[in-house]
Amino acid sequence: MTADQDRTNRPPTQEALWPKDLFEKGIGWVIVARFKSAGQRVEAGVFLVDVFCLGVKWAAYESCDRQDYLERIRGHYQSDFPMASVEPWCARKLIEQATEYARGLGLVPHPNYKKAARVFGGLRAEQCGQPFTFGREGKPFYCRGPRETEEQARRIVWQLEKCCGRGNYDYLVALGDDEDISRAFD
């Protein structure tokens, strides 16, 4: 067997997936997996990435066997969301740039981000030639998620106001009984 044949018969060492409509919806799950022990063990980073404003909203690191990864992690996200396979270094670049975009707005990534980013070892983001644009229509756009409290939403909008200035960001936030968030600034 030649070295080329040997390489083609090996399981992949990394894979990455993200939603096909990530930049239309502005938010979606990005999975980066690193296969170990001849592909039998998997380290996976799962990131909820908001490319419009917040960067990494949620992150988790998993170490599991291949079958568990395929069924519980990869299978779950692919069955619930239209995912596309992407180059792992492009997934790293996207996640890191989304995080930096949010940090530039004064917003920090999820506390588990650093741990989940362990899967980036050996991936060089500079290998990805794909450009990414963050924000929506040239400015940050915050949309309150179902798990964000009213207080969290107010703090995020306040931070955008402080960082960007009035009119230089957009938001969509429902509070309580159709309360308008602008009251937070009156």
mmCIF file of C-alpha atoms in Angstrom:
data_model
loop_
_atom_site.group_PDB
_atom_site.id
_atom_site.type_symbol
_atom_site.label_atom_id
_atom_site.label_comp_id
_atom_site.label_asym_id
_atom_site.label_seq_id
_atom_site.Cartn_x
_atom_site.Cartn_y
_atom_site.Cartn_z
ATOM 1 C CA MET A 1 0.000 0.000 0.000
ATOM 2 C CA THR A 2 1.350 3.425 -0.921
ATOM 3 C CA ALA A 3 1.377 6.388 1.452
ATOM 4 C CA ASP A 4 -1.380 8.035 -0.635
ATOM 5 C CA GLN A 5 -3.570 4.936 -0.409
ATOM 6 C CA ASP A 6 -2.948 4.745 3.317
ATOM 7 C CA ARG A 7 -4.072 8.382 3.752
ATOM 8 C CA THR A 8 -7.271 7.855 1.745
ATOM 9 C CA ASN A 9 -8.257 4.804 3.829
ATOM 10 C CA ARG A 10 -7.858 6.612 7.135
ATOM 11 C CA PRO A 11 -10.849 8.154 8.848
ATOM 12 C CA PRO A 12 -10.883 11.959 8.844
ATOM 13 C CA THR A 13 -8.912 13.638 11.603
ATOM 14 C CA GLN A 14 -11.247 16.663 11.806
ATOM 15 C CA GLU A 15 -14.609 17.800 10.563
ATOM 16 C CA ALA A 16 -16.776 20.874 10.889
ATOM 17 C CA LEU A 17 -20.402 21.730 10.213
ATOM 18 C CA TRP A 18 -22.414 24.921 10.248
ATOM 19 C CA PRO A 19 -25.923 25.919 9.124
ATOM 20 C CA LYS A 20 -26.408 26.500 5.426
ATOM 21 C CA ASP A 21 -28.346 29.681 6.258
ATOM 22 C CA LEU A 22 -26.087 31.029 9.027
ATOM 23 C CA PHE A 23 -25.560 34.446 7.465
ATOM 24 C CA GLU A 24 -29.241 34.855 6.541
ATOM 25 C CA LYS A 25 -30.580 33.949 9.999
ATOM 26 C CA GLY A 26 -27.610 35.425 11.830
ATOM 27 C CA ILE A 27 -27.344 32.607 14.359
ATOM 28 C CA GLY A 28 -26.654 28.906 14.300
ATOM 29 C CA TRP A 29 -24.772 25.947 15.690
ATOM 30 C CA VAL A 30 -21.195 25.373 14.554
ATOM 31 C CA ILE A 31 -19.559 22.023 15.327
ATOM 32 C CA VAL A 32 -15.830 21.365 15.155
ATOM 33 C CA ALA A 33 -14.708 17.784 15.824
ATOM 34 C CA ARG A 34 -11.268 16.295 16.193
ATOM 35 C CA PHE A 35 -10.959 12.515 15.826
ATOM 36 C CA LYS A 36 -8.416 10.718 18.030
ATOM 37 C CA SER A 37 -7.262 7.112 18.496
ATOM 38 C CA ALA A 38 -7.729 6.118 14.840
ATOM 39 C CA GLY A 39 -11.083 7.871 14.796
ATOM 40 C CA GLN A 40 -12.590 5.998 17.751
ATOM 41 C CA ARG A 41 -12.529 8.943 20.171
ATOM 42 C CA VAL A 42 -13.874 12.380 19.352
ATOM 43 C CA GLU A 43 -13.345 15.775 20.917
ATOM 44 C CA ALA A 44 -16.085 18.140 19.802
ATOM 45 C CA GLY A 45 -16.644 21.831 20.305
ATOM 46 C CA VAL A 46 -20.246 22.951 19.874
ATOM 47 C CA PHE A 47 -20.750 26.693 19.499
ATOM 48 C CA LEU A 48 -23.924 28.747 19.157
ATOM 49 C CA VAL A 49 -22.621 31.576 16.989
ATOM 50 C CA ASP A 50 -24.418 34.903 16.506
ATOM 51 C CA VAL A 51 -22.760 36.551 13.489
ATOM 52 C CA PHE A 52 -24.983 39.636 13.775
ATOM 53 C CA CYS A 53 -23.883 40.737 17.255
ATOM 54 C CA LEU A 54 -23.070 38.487 20.200
ATOM 55 C CA GLY A 55 -20.368 36.176 18.819
ATOM 56 C CA VAL A 56 -20.339 32.910 20.778
ATOM 57 C CA LYS A 57 -23.563 32.871 22.801
ATOM 58 C CA TRP A 58 -23.094 29.335 24.084
ATOM 59 C CA ALA A 59 -20.317 26.741 23.917
ATOM 60 C CA ALA A 60 -19.651 23.200 25.075
ATOM 61 C CA TYR A 61 -16.778 20.760 24.893
ATOM 62 C CA GLU A 62 -17.446 17.036 24.571
ATOM 63 C CA SER A 63 -15.096 14.071 24.647
ATOM 64 C CA CYS A 64 -16.834 10.872 23.641
ATOM 65 C CA ASP A 65 -16.589 7.770 21.500
ATOM 66 C CA ARG A 66 -17.205 8.025 17.752
ATOM 67 C CA GLN A 67 -20.660 6.436 17.803
ATOM 68 C CA ASP A 68 -21.869 8.725 20.589
ATOM 69 C CA TYR A 69 -20.604 11.739 18.641
ATOM 70 C CA LEU A 70 -22.255 10.605 15.403
ATOM 71 C CA GLU A 71 -25.623 9.943 17.042
ATOM 72 C CA ARG A 72 -25.922 12.370 19.942
ATOM 73 C CA ILE A 73 -24.052 15.411 18.655
ATOM 74 C CA ARG A 74 -23.689 15.356 14.878
ATOM 75 C CA GLY A 75 -26.916 13.449 14.289
ATOM 76 C CA HIS A 76 -28.927 15.740 16.556
ATOM 77 C CA TYR A 77 -27.830 18.973 14.915
ATOM 78 C CA GLN A 78 -28.043 17.623 11.371
ATOM 79 C CA SER A 79 -31.567 16.329 11.957
ATOM 80 C CA ASP A 80 -32.820 19.603 13.464
ATOM 81 C CA PHE A 81 -30.916 22.125 11.328
ATOM 82 C CA PRO A 82 -29.813 22.162 7.663
ATOM 83 C CA MET A 83 -26.053 21.780 8.168
ATOM 84 C CA ALA A 84 -23.241 21.959 5.618
ATOM 85 C CA SER A 85 -19.798 20.404 5.901
ATOM 86 C CA VAL A 86 -17.076 23.040 5.892
ATOM 87 C CA GLU A 87 -13.315 23.063 6.180
ATOM 88 C CA PRO A 88 -12.445 22.902 9.886
ATOM 89 C CA TRP A 89 -10.012 25.832 9.595
ATOM 90 C CA CYS A 90 -12.841 27.959 8.168
ATOM 91 C CA ALA A 91 -15.036 27.045 11.138
ATOM 92 C CA ARG A 92 -12.224 28.127 13.452
ATOM 93 C CA LYS A 93 -11.814 31.394 11.557
ATOM 94 C CA LEU A 94 -15.558 32.091 11.680
ATOM 95 C CA ILE A 95 -15.835 31.370 15.409
ATOM 96 C CA GLU A 96 -12.756 33.397 16.330
ATOM 97 C CA GLN A 97 -13.717 36.363 14.138
ATOM 98 C CA ALA A 98 -17.299 36.350 15.476
ATOM 99 C CA THR A 99 -15.847 36.367 18.990
ATOM 100 C CA GLU A 100 -13.562 39.293 18.145
ATOM 101 C CA TYR A 101 -16.427 41.206 16.520
ATOM 102 C CA ALA A 102 -18.479 40.828 19.704
ATOM 103 C CA ARG A 103 -15.515 41.753 21.909
ATOM 104 C CA GLY A 104 -15.140 44.917 19.848
ATOM 105 C CA LEU A 105 -18.689 45.741 20.958
ATOM 106 C CA GLY A 106 -17.786 45.075 24.587
ATOM 107 C CA LEU A 107 -19.502 41.668 24.636
ATOM 108 C CA VAL A 108 -17.722 38.549 25.912
ATOM 109 C CA PRO A 109 -18.111 34.964 24.707
ATOM 110 C CA HIS A 110 -19.853 32.245 26.703
ATOM 111 C CA PRO A 111 -17.831 31.102 29.763
ATOM 112 C CA ASN A 112 -17.193 27.666 28.184
ATOM 113 C CA TYR A 113 -15.749 29.191 24.995
ATOM 114 C CA LYS A 114 -12.120 28.697 25.967
ATOM 115 C CA LYS A 115 -12.672 25.053 26.892
ATOM 116 C CA ALA A 116 -14.655 24.322 23.697
ATOM 117 C CA ALA A 117 -11.940 26.010 21.623
ATOM 118 C CA ARG A 118 -9.563 23.174 22.592
ATOM 119 C CA VAL A 119 -10.696 21.443 19.403
ATOM 120 C CA PHE A 120 -8.936 24.144 17.357
ATOM 121 C CA GLY A 121 -5.516 22.638 18.120
ATOM 122 C CA GLY A 122 -3.657 22.139 14.854
ATOM 123 C CA LEU A 123 -6.171 24.127 12.796
ATOM 124 C CA ARG A 124 -4.769 27.267 11.229
ATOM 125 C CA ALA A 125 -7.475 29.846 10.582
ATOM 126 C CA GLU A 126 -5.237 31.603 8.041
ATOM 127 C CA GLN A 127 -5.720 28.578 5.740
ATOM 128 C CA CYS A 128 -9.293 29.765 5.180
ATOM 129 C CA GLY A 129 -9.563 32.214 2.296
ATOM 130 C CA GLN A 130 -13.281 32.767 2.835
ATOM 131 C CA PRO A 131 -14.121 36.289 4.047
ATOM 132 C CA PHE A 132 -16.781 36.756 6.730
ATOM 133 C CA THR A 133 -18.882 39.849 7.343
ATOM 134 C CA PHE A 134 -20.428 40.415 10.745
ATOM 135 C CA GLY A 135 -23.415 42.508 11.718
ATOM 136 C CA ARG A 136 -26.461 43.043 9.543
ATOM 137 C CA GLU A 137 -26.625 45.733 6.896
ATOM 138 C CA GLY A 138 -23.363 47.206 8.127
ATOM 139 C CA LYS A 139 -24.121 47.436 11.832
ATOM 140 C CA PRO A 140 -24.650 45.232 14.883
ATOM 141 C CA PHE A 141 -28.102 43.683 15.173
ATOM 142 C CA TYR A 142 -29.152 42.182 18.495
ATOM 143 C CA CYS A 143 -32.140 39.860 18.642
ATOM 144 C CA ARG A 144 -33.102 38.684 22.120
ATOM 145 C CA GLY A 145 -32.922 34.921 22.431
ATOM 146 C CA PRO A 146 -35.531 32.837 24.244
ATOM 147 C CA ARG A 147 -33.192 32.131 27.162
ATOM 148 C CA GLU A 148 -32.041 35.708 27.729
ATOM 149 C CA THR A 149 -33.751 37.495 30.577
ATOM 150 C CA GLU A 150 -35.143 40.996 30.227
ATOM 151 C CA GLU A 151 -32.261 42.237 32.374
ATOM 152 C CA GLN A 152 -29.703 40.582 30.087
ATOM 153 C CA ALA A 153 -31.397 42.105 27.031
ATOM 154 C CA ARG A 154 -31.349 45.559 28.622
ATOM 155 C CA ARG A 155 -27.641 45.220 29.439
ATOM 156 C CA ILE A 156 -26.811 44.157 25.877
ATOM 157 C CA VAL A 157 -28.744 47.034 24.333
ATOM 158 C CA TRP A 158 -27.187 49.432 26.845
ATOM 159 C CA GLN A 159 -23.718 48.134 25.890
ATOM 160 C CA LEU A 160 -24.475 48.628 22.177
ATOM 161 C CA GLU A 161 -25.711 52.149 22.900
ATOM 162 C CA LYS A 162 -22.536 52.902 24.841
ATOM 163 C CA CYS A 163 -20.186 51.353 22.278
ATOM 164 C CA CYS A 164 -21.871 52.247 18.974
ATOM 165 C CA GLY A 165 -24.020 55.274 19.743
ATOM 166 C CA ARG A 166 -27.702 55.812 19.059
ATOM 167 C CA GLY A 167 -28.745 54.779 15.558
ATOM 168 C CA ASN A 168 -25.580 52.781 14.876
ATOM 169 C CA TYR A 169 -27.028 49.413 15.860
ATOM 170 C CA ASP A 170 -30.392 47.678 15.606
ATOM 171 C CA TYR A 171 -32.225 45.408 18.013
ATOM 172 C CA LEU A 172 -35.347 43.309 18.265
ATOM 173 C CA VAL A 173 -36.378 42.742 21.848
ATOM 174 C CA ALA A 174 -39.769 41.830 23.263
ATOM 175 C CA LEU A 175 -40.105 42.605 26.942
ATOM 176 C CA GLY A 176 -42.829 41.500 29.293
ATOM 177 C CA ASP A 177 -46.253 42.443 27.939
ATOM 178 C CA ASP A 178 -45.163 44.205 24.749
ATOM 179 C CA GLU A 179 -43.148 46.697 26.797
ATOM 180 C CA ASP A 180 -40.776 48.760 24.656
ATOM 181 C CA ILE A 181 -37.129 48.494 25.600
ATOM 182 C CA SER A 182 -36.648 52.190 24.898
ATOM 183 C CA ARG A 183 -38.048 52.799 28.394
ATOM 184 C CA ALA A 184 -34.746 51.540 29.712
ATOM 185 C CA PHE A 185 -33.114 54.653 28.290
ATOM 186 C CA ASP A 186 -35.761 57.256 29.180
#
